[in-house]
Short mmCIF file of C-alpha atoms and ligand atoms in Angstrom, two decimals:
data_model
loop_
_atom_site.label_atom_id
_atom_site.label_comp_id
_atom_site.label_asym_id
_atom_site.label_seq_id
_atom_site.Cartn_x
_atom_site.Cartn_y
_atom_site.Cartn_z
CA MET A 109 13.64 -9.37 30.22
CA THR A 110 10.64 -9.04 28.41
CA THR A 111 7.86 -6.40 29.52
CA HIS A 112 4.52 -7.20 29.14
CA THR A 113 1.59 -4.75 28.57
CA ARG A 114 -1.89 -4.43 27.69
CA CYS A 115 -1.67 -2.12 25.19
CA LEU A 116 1.76 -0.83 23.47
CA ILE A 117 1.60 2.39 21.12
CA ILE A 118 4.33 3.04 19.00
CA GLY A 119 5.28 6.68 17.97
CA SER A 120 4.61 9.90 19.93
CA GLY A 121 3.11 12.41 17.63
CA PRO A 122 -0.54 13.81 18.26
CA ALA A 123 -1.86 10.35 17.38
CA GLY A 124 0.31 8.41 19.71
CA TYR A 125 -0.02 10.72 22.77
CA THR A 126 -4.12 10.91 22.02
CA ALA A 127 -4.13 7.29 22.14
CA ALA A 128 -1.87 7.15 25.24
CA ILE A 129 -4.42 9.65 26.99
CA TYR A 130 -7.47 7.58 26.21
CA ALA A 131 -5.88 4.21 26.98
CA SER A 132 -4.15 5.39 30.51
CA ARG A 133 -8.08 6.82 31.31
CA ALA A 134 -9.23 3.48 30.12
CA SER A 135 -7.26 1.55 32.74
CA LEU A 136 -4.67 0.02 30.04
CA SER A 137 -1.67 1.20 31.54
CA PRO A 138 -0.16 1.82 27.97
CA ILE A 139 3.38 1.91 27.33
CA VAL A 140 4.61 4.52 24.91
CA ILE A 141 7.77 4.19 22.65
CA GLU A 142 8.46 7.42 21.45
CA GLY A 143 10.71 6.76 18.34
CA PRO A 144 13.57 8.75 16.73
CA GLN A 145 11.80 12.18 17.08
CA PRO A 146 9.68 12.32 20.45
CA GLY A 147 6.74 14.62 19.52
CA GLY A 148 6.75 13.94 15.75
CA GLN A 149 6.78 16.40 12.99
CA LEU A 150 5.22 19.14 15.16
CA ILE A 151 8.80 19.47 16.98
CA THR A 152 9.88 20.98 13.82
CA THR A 153 7.26 23.38 12.96
CA THR A 154 7.00 26.85 14.73
CA GLU A 155 3.47 28.54 15.56
CA VAL A 156 0.28 26.47 15.59
CA GLU A 157 -2.49 28.52 15.16
CA ASN A 158 -5.13 25.71 14.25
CA PHE A 159 -5.05 23.42 16.91
CA PRO A 160 -8.55 23.98 18.85
CA GLY A 161 -8.18 25.07 22.12
CA TYR A 162 -5.19 27.34 21.62
CA PHE A 163 -6.98 30.51 20.89
CA ASP A 164 -3.42 32.72 20.81
CA GLY A 165 -1.66 29.73 18.97
CA VAL A 166 0.91 27.85 20.28
CA GLN A 167 4.59 26.54 19.37
CA GLY A 168 4.54 23.41 17.85
CA PRO A 169 7.34 21.91 20.60
CA LYS A 170 4.85 23.28 23.65
CA LEU A 171 1.69 21.62 21.96
CA MET A 172 3.51 18.48 21.97
CA GLU A 173 4.87 19.15 25.73
CA ASP A 174 1.48 19.50 26.70
CA LEU A 175 0.04 16.43 25.01
CA ARG A 176 3.14 14.25 26.33
CA ALA A 177 2.46 15.74 30.06
CA GLN A 178 -1.45 14.90 30.03
CA ALA A 179 -0.58 11.18 28.98
CA LEU A 180 1.89 11.07 31.90
CA ARG A 181 -0.93 12.53 34.48
CA PHE A 182 -3.06 9.49 33.89
CA GLY A 183 -0.14 7.48 34.00
CA ALA A 184 1.08 6.62 30.56
CA ASP A 185 4.54 4.75 30.90
CA ILE A 186 6.70 6.95 28.07
CA ARG A 187 9.96 5.22 27.26
CA GLY A 188 12.59 6.23 24.57
CA GLY A 189 13.51 3.90 21.97
CA ILE A 190 13.32 3.11 18.19
CA VAL A 191 11.26 0.22 17.12
CA SER A 192 13.45 -2.15 15.09
CA ASP A 193 11.19 -5.50 14.69
CA VAL A 194 7.77 -6.81 15.22
CA ASP A 195 5.94 -10.13 15.28
CA PHE A 196 2.42 -9.29 14.98
CA SER A 197 1.67 -13.52 13.68
CA GLY A 198 0.44 -14.58 17.27
CA ARG A 199 -2.43 -13.19 19.77
CA VAL A 200 0.12 -11.91 21.86
CA LYS A 201 2.38 -9.16 20.18
CA ARG A 202 6.26 -8.89 20.03
CA VAL A 203 8.11 -5.86 19.60
CA THR A 204 11.69 -5.45 19.80
CA THR A 205 13.66 -1.91 20.08
CA ALA A 206 17.15 -1.24 18.62
CA SER A 207 18.69 -1.43 22.24
CA GLY A 208 17.54 -4.73 22.18
CA GLU A 209 14.43 -4.19 24.88
CA GLU A 210 11.69 -6.40 24.46
CA PHE A 211 8.02 -5.77 24.80
CA THR A 212 4.88 -8.30 24.32
CA ALA A 213 1.63 -6.74 24.15
CA ASP A 214 -2.51 -7.73 23.85
CA ALA A 215 -3.10 -4.69 21.35
CA VAL A 216 -0.78 -2.35 19.92
CA ILE A 217 -1.17 1.11 18.44
CA VAL A 218 1.24 2.30 15.56
CA CYS A 219 1.22 6.07 15.40
CA THR A 220 4.92 6.63 13.47
CA GLY A 221 3.81 9.07 11.12
CA ALA A 222 4.80 10.39 8.24
CA ALA A 223 7.77 12.85 6.78
CA ALA A 224 7.46 15.12 3.99
CA ARG A 225 9.25 14.44 1.26
CA TYR A 226 12.08 17.32 0.11
CA LEU A 227 13.63 17.96 -3.21
CA GLY A 228 17.00 16.83 -1.28
CA LEU A 229 18.33 20.37 -2.09
CA ALA A 230 21.02 21.49 0.60
CA ASP A 231 19.24 24.84 0.37
CA GLU A 232 16.22 23.56 1.78
CA GLN A 233 17.68 22.69 5.12
CA LYS A 234 19.39 26.16 5.17
CA TYR A 235 16.02 27.79 5.02
CA LEU A 236 13.74 25.68 6.78
CA GLY A 237 11.62 27.75 9.02
CA LEU A 238 13.22 30.98 7.30
CA GLY A 239 10.85 30.40 4.22
CA VAL A 240 11.26 26.96 3.19
CA SER A 241 8.18 24.68 4.46
CA ALA A 242 6.20 21.57 3.50
CA CYS A 243 2.55 22.82 5.22
CA ALA A 244 0.92 25.49 3.69
CA THR A 245 -1.90 25.33 6.21
CA CYS A 246 0.62 25.32 8.89
CA ASP A 247 2.75 28.37 7.65
CA GLY A 248 0.45 29.79 4.96
CA PHE A 249 -0.69 32.78 6.93
CA PHE A 250 2.68 34.08 7.59
CA TYR A 251 2.97 34.98 3.78
CA ARG A 252 -0.34 37.44 3.61
CA GLY A 253 0.25 39.62 0.82
CA ARG A 254 3.56 38.18 -0.35
CA THR A 255 4.83 36.09 -3.23
CA VAL A 256 5.27 32.16 -2.81
CA ALA A 257 6.16 28.75 -4.67
CA VAL A 258 4.70 25.55 -4.45
CA VAL A 259 6.27 22.59 -6.07
CA GLY A 260 4.50 19.50 -7.10
CA GLY A 261 1.83 18.71 -9.60
CA GLY A 262 -0.72 16.50 -7.25
CA ASP A 263 -3.62 17.07 -5.60
CA THR A 264 -1.66 18.52 -2.59
CA ALA A 265 0.25 20.76 -4.42
CA CYS A 266 -2.88 22.22 -5.95
CA GLU A 267 -4.82 22.51 -2.96
CA GLU A 268 -1.76 23.91 -0.92
CA ALA A 269 -1.81 26.19 -3.91
CA LEU A 270 -5.16 27.12 -3.74
CA TYR A 271 -4.98 27.90 -0.21
CA LEU A 272 -2.07 30.15 -0.41
CA SER A 273 -3.58 32.17 -3.28
CA ASN A 274 -6.31 33.37 -0.68
CA LEU A 275 -3.43 34.70 1.40
CA ALA A 276 -0.12 35.62 -0.86
CA SER A 277 -0.67 38.20 -3.51
CA LYS A 278 1.07 35.53 -6.12
CA VAL A 279 1.84 31.79 -6.08
CA TYR A 280 4.16 30.08 -8.47
CA LEU A 281 3.45 26.64 -8.92
CA ILE A 282 6.38 24.52 -10.23
CA VAL A 283 5.92 21.23 -12.08
CA ARG A 284 8.33 19.13 -13.05
CA LYS A 285 6.17 17.69 -15.88
CA ASP A 286 4.12 19.38 -18.76
CA TYR A 287 0.91 18.23 -16.87
CA LEU A 288 -0.84 18.18 -13.45
CA ARG A 289 -1.10 15.08 -11.95
CA ALA A 290 -4.12 16.39 -9.74
CA SER A 291 -7.75 15.34 -10.46
CA LYS A 292 -9.40 16.97 -13.17
CA VAL A 293 -11.70 19.53 -10.62
CA MET A 294 -8.38 20.41 -8.60
CA GLN A 295 -6.64 21.39 -11.94
CA GLN A 296 -9.55 23.40 -13.37
CA ARG A 297 -9.39 25.53 -9.89
CA VAL A 298 -5.64 26.44 -9.95
CA ARG A 299 -6.09 27.37 -13.56
CA GLU A 300 -8.92 29.85 -12.87
CA LYS A 301 -7.03 31.68 -10.01
CA ALA A 302 -5.61 34.92 -11.38
CA ASN A 303 -2.70 35.06 -9.03
CA ILE A 304 -1.59 31.67 -9.71
CA GLU A 305 1.13 31.14 -12.37
CA ILE A 306 1.91 27.64 -13.42
CA LEU A 307 5.48 27.10 -14.26
CA PHE A 308 5.47 23.58 -16.43
CA GLU A 309 8.79 21.47 -17.02
CA THR A 310 10.50 23.24 -14.36
CA VAL A 311 12.67 22.54 -11.94
CA THR A 312 14.44 23.89 -8.88
CA MET A 313 18.32 24.22 -8.78
CA GLY A 314 18.58 26.28 -5.85
CA LEU A 315 17.32 28.60 -3.26
CA PHE A 316 18.76 32.16 -2.33
CA GLY A 317 18.74 34.92 0.38
CA ASP A 318 20.82 36.83 2.51
CA GLU A 319 19.10 35.96 5.82
CA VAL A 320 15.82 34.46 5.06
CA LEU A 321 14.55 33.08 1.72
CA GLU A 322 14.67 35.83 -1.32
CA GLY A 323 14.12 33.54 -4.25
CA ALA A 324 14.85 30.47 -6.09
CA HIS A 325 16.98 29.49 -9.34
CA LEU A 326 15.08 27.41 -11.70
CA ALA A 327 15.74 25.41 -14.98
CA ALA A 328 12.97 24.86 -17.52
CA HIS A 329 13.05 22.27 -20.22
CA SER A 330 16.36 21.23 -18.52
CA GLY A 331 18.07 18.91 -20.60
CA THR A 332 16.52 20.00 -24.10
CA ASP A 333 17.47 22.81 -26.87
CA ASN A 334 14.85 25.08 -25.16
CA GLU A 335 17.14 24.82 -21.73
CA ASN A 336 16.51 28.38 -19.89
CA PHE A 337 17.88 29.45 -16.26
CA TYR A 338 16.21 31.93 -14.63
CA ASP A 339 15.34 33.20 -10.90
CA ILE A 340 12.07 33.95 -9.10
CA ALA A 341 11.84 36.72 -6.25
CA ILE A 342 9.57 34.40 -3.57
CA ASP A 343 9.08 34.60 0.24
CA GLY A 344 8.07 31.46 0.85
CA PHE A 345 8.88 27.84 -0.96
CA PHE A 346 6.33 25.02 -0.40
CA LEU A 347 7.23 21.27 -0.90
CA ALA A 348 3.84 19.37 -1.82
CA ILE A 349 5.63 16.27 -3.51
CA GLY A 350 4.03 13.91 -1.00
CA HIS A 351 4.62 12.17 2.24
CA GLN A 352 7.09 9.35 3.06
CA PRO A 353 5.09 7.14 6.04
CA ASN A 354 7.59 5.73 8.49
CA THR A 355 6.85 2.22 7.91
CA GLU A 356 9.85 0.13 6.99
CA VAL A 357 9.39 -1.93 10.08
CA PHE A 358 5.77 -3.09 9.21
CA VAL A 359 6.69 -4.30 5.26
CA GLY A 360 5.58 -7.72 5.53
CA LYS A 361 3.95 -7.53 8.88
CA LEU A 362 1.18 -5.33 7.91
CA ASP A 363 -0.62 -4.57 4.71
CA LEU A 364 0.43 -1.22 2.92
CA ASP A 365 -0.90 0.57 0.03
CA ASP A 366 1.57 1.11 -2.98
CA ALA A 367 2.71 4.25 -1.15
CA GLY A 368 3.46 2.27 1.82
CA PHE A 369 0.95 3.89 4.09
CA ILE A 370 -1.11 1.30 6.66
CA LYS A 371 -4.32 -0.14 5.48
CA VAL A 372 -6.97 0.38 7.83
CA ALA A 373 -10.40 -0.76 7.86
CA ALA A 374 -12.32 2.19 7.82
CA PRO A 375 -13.94 4.09 9.55
CA GLY A 376 -12.02 2.21 12.38
CA THR A 377 -8.25 1.83 12.99
CA ALA A 378 -8.18 -1.98 12.43
CA THR A 379 -5.31 -3.18 10.55
CA SER A 380 -4.45 -6.51 8.89
CA ALA A 381 -3.24 -7.93 11.76
CA GLU A 382 -5.72 -8.75 14.67
CA GLY A 383 -5.32 -6.72 17.92
CA VAL A 384 -3.11 -4.10 15.58
CA PHE A 385 -4.17 -0.50 15.31
CA ALA A 386 -3.06 2.23 12.99
CA ALA A 387 -3.37 6.39 13.41
CA GLY A 388 -2.44 9.37 12.31
CA ASP A 389 -0.24 9.99 9.03
CA VAL A 390 1.15 6.50 8.80
CA ALA A 391 -2.56 5.62 8.07
CA ASP A 392 -3.73 8.76 6.62
CA PRO A 393 -2.24 10.09 3.67
CA HIS A 394 -5.19 12.23 3.36
CA TYR A 395 -5.78 15.16 6.01
CA GLN A 396 -2.25 14.83 7.66
CA GLN A 397 -3.21 17.21 10.32
CA ALA A 398 -2.43 17.73 13.90
CA ILE A 399 -6.00 17.52 14.78
CA SER A 400 -6.98 14.79 12.83
CA ALA A 401 -4.42 12.74 13.62
CA ALA A 402 -4.89 13.23 17.33
CA GLY A 403 -8.51 12.36 16.58
CA MET A 404 -7.60 8.98 14.82
CA GLY A 405 -5.32 8.65 18.01
CA CYS A 406 -8.43 8.53 20.09
CA ARG A 407 -10.31 6.04 17.72
CA ALA A 408 -7.43 3.70 17.85
CA ALA A 409 -7.52 3.61 21.72
CA LEU A 410 -11.27 2.85 21.86
CA ASP A 411 -10.67 0.41 18.94
CA ALA A 412 -7.70 -1.19 21.07
CA GLU A 413 -9.76 -0.92 24.41
CA ARG A 414 -12.83 -2.81 22.74
CA TYR A 415 -10.37 -5.31 21.55
CA ILE A 416 -8.82 -5.98 24.63
CA LEU A 417 -12.00 -6.34 26.68
CA SER A 418 -13.07 -9.20 24.10
CA LEU A 419 -10.25 -11.09 24.96
CA ALA A 420 -11.16 -11.62 28.24
P1 NDP B 691 0.96 12.85 -5.36
O1 NDP B 691 2.32 11.57 -5.36
O2 NDP B 691 -0.16 12.50 -5.99
O3 NDP B 691 1.75 13.82 -6.30
C1 NDP B 691 3.09 14.10 -6.05
C2 NDP B 691 3.25 15.38 -6.87
O4 NDP B 691 4.89 15.77 -6.68
C3 NDP B 691 3.62 15.04 -8.31
O5 NDP B 691 3.18 15.98 -9.46
C4 NDP B 691 5.00 14.73 -8.69
O6 NDP B 691 5.36 14.78 -10.18
C5 NDP B 691 5.61 15.38 -8.05
N1 NDP B 691 6.91 15.27 -7.73
C6 NDP B 691 7.42 14.05 -6.91
N2 NDP B 691 8.73 14.19 -6.65
C7 NDP B 691 9.18 15.34 -7.27
C8 NDP B 691 10.46 15.78 -7.18
N3 NDP B 691 11.83 15.44 -6.86
N4 NDP B 691 10.46 17.10 -7.96
C9 NDP B 691 9.52 17.58 -8.27
N5 NDP B 691 8.18 17.31 -8.22
C10 NDP B 691 8.12 15.98 -7.61
O7 NDP B 691 0.87 13.41 -4.10
P2 NDP B 691 0.11 14.26 -3.02
O8 NDP B 691 0.61 14.45 -1.99
O9 NDP B 691 -0.51 15.16 -3.93
O10 NDP B 691 -1.19 13.56 -3.13
C11 NDP B 691 -1.07 12.04 -2.15
C12 NDP B 691 -2.47 11.38 -2.53
O11 NDP B 691 -3.39 12.26 -1.54
C13 NDP B 691 -3.16 11.24 -3.97
O12 NDP B 691 -3.98 10.35 -3.70
C14 NDP B 691 -4.18 12.33 -3.91
O13 NDP B 691 -5.05 12.30 -4.97
C15 NDP B 691 -4.36 12.43 -2.46
N6 NDP B 691 -5.15 13.94 -1.93
C16 NDP B 691 -6.19 14.23 -2.43
C17 NDP B 691 -6.54 15.51 -2.21
C18 NDP B 691 -8.08 15.99 -2.45
O14 NDP B 691 -9.20 14.83 -2.67
N7 NDP B 691 -8.64 17.29 -2.35
C19 NDP B 691 -5.99 16.53 -1.42
C20 NDP B 691 -4.53 15.99 -1.21
C21 NDP B 691 -4.29 14.68 -1.71
P3 NDP B 691 5.13 13.89 -11.26
O15 NDP B 691 3.77 13.89 -11.26
O16 NDP B 691 5.76 14.05 -12.29
O17 NDP B 691 5.45 12.42 -10.51
#
């Protein structure tokens, strides 16, 4: 059986739920397909202190529960399921889930998010939330006056190192090459910060600590005559080696950039397929914040509403 809806939302992070709130209040009766991790990346975070309106902070899962409840309150039809195939070629969009459910829609909003990339060390999972984080803006506050390390040499790594340098007493920036890939201005700022130490040509071999993270095993000049193994004592280990957008199912169906993020016609949210809009981290490699994703979800719902009205 095929279910038709005017507005189908794929994904359930801050962008998806916000799009659902707006689309339901606009009487579009949206269906939301939640995806493999209902609630998105915030489900795996602890305290969120920078989402406006939560004066005392809020746990990530609670924030998503609230957004979901708000979408339900206005009549959004939220369903479990993982989208396995899409056909955006016609005026009516077709979406199939892994369990074989079929949906058709006048407009689709893609909010499938992105996942932070990790090095792939077993220790990263062991200390996740116990010293390991992929978001300095989210968790940096907990490392006031402590020593932390950031991995990566791009703009994100530099930005995270600078942000943390205002909170932590000492920041190591662990860079695998002998240069930073970040823009000149970011490099300059990092180099000028007295409490940031850049460890070039260095890779992380492992992490250690009794119950929480206490340090990292590093290798400098790995594979050369100057190879040097040593440990650093750290309380926090921040990954900043990029994000992987969740766009496998859209390859060949929507225009993606070189890193796989969905291209949208800024400042709007229209994708390369008419009637398909995208919002949140899947279409925004730059800001990657819950509040910016929610804002973009709002814009996508307004764009979808305008598009649907134009069909009448
Ligand atoms: P980038 O892809 O630019 O950089 C990723 C960094 O992580 C590189 O230094 C890369 O090393 C390193 N890296 C990747 N894999 C590993 C690994 N397995 N081990 C160790 N290091 C690794 O990603 P960003 O998230 O920094 O930036 C994404 C985009 O967003 C960029 O276009 C950036 O310019 C932009 N941006 C702009 C900002 C601004 O203007 N303020 C702020 C943040 C992002 P290597 O160089 O060796 O490949």
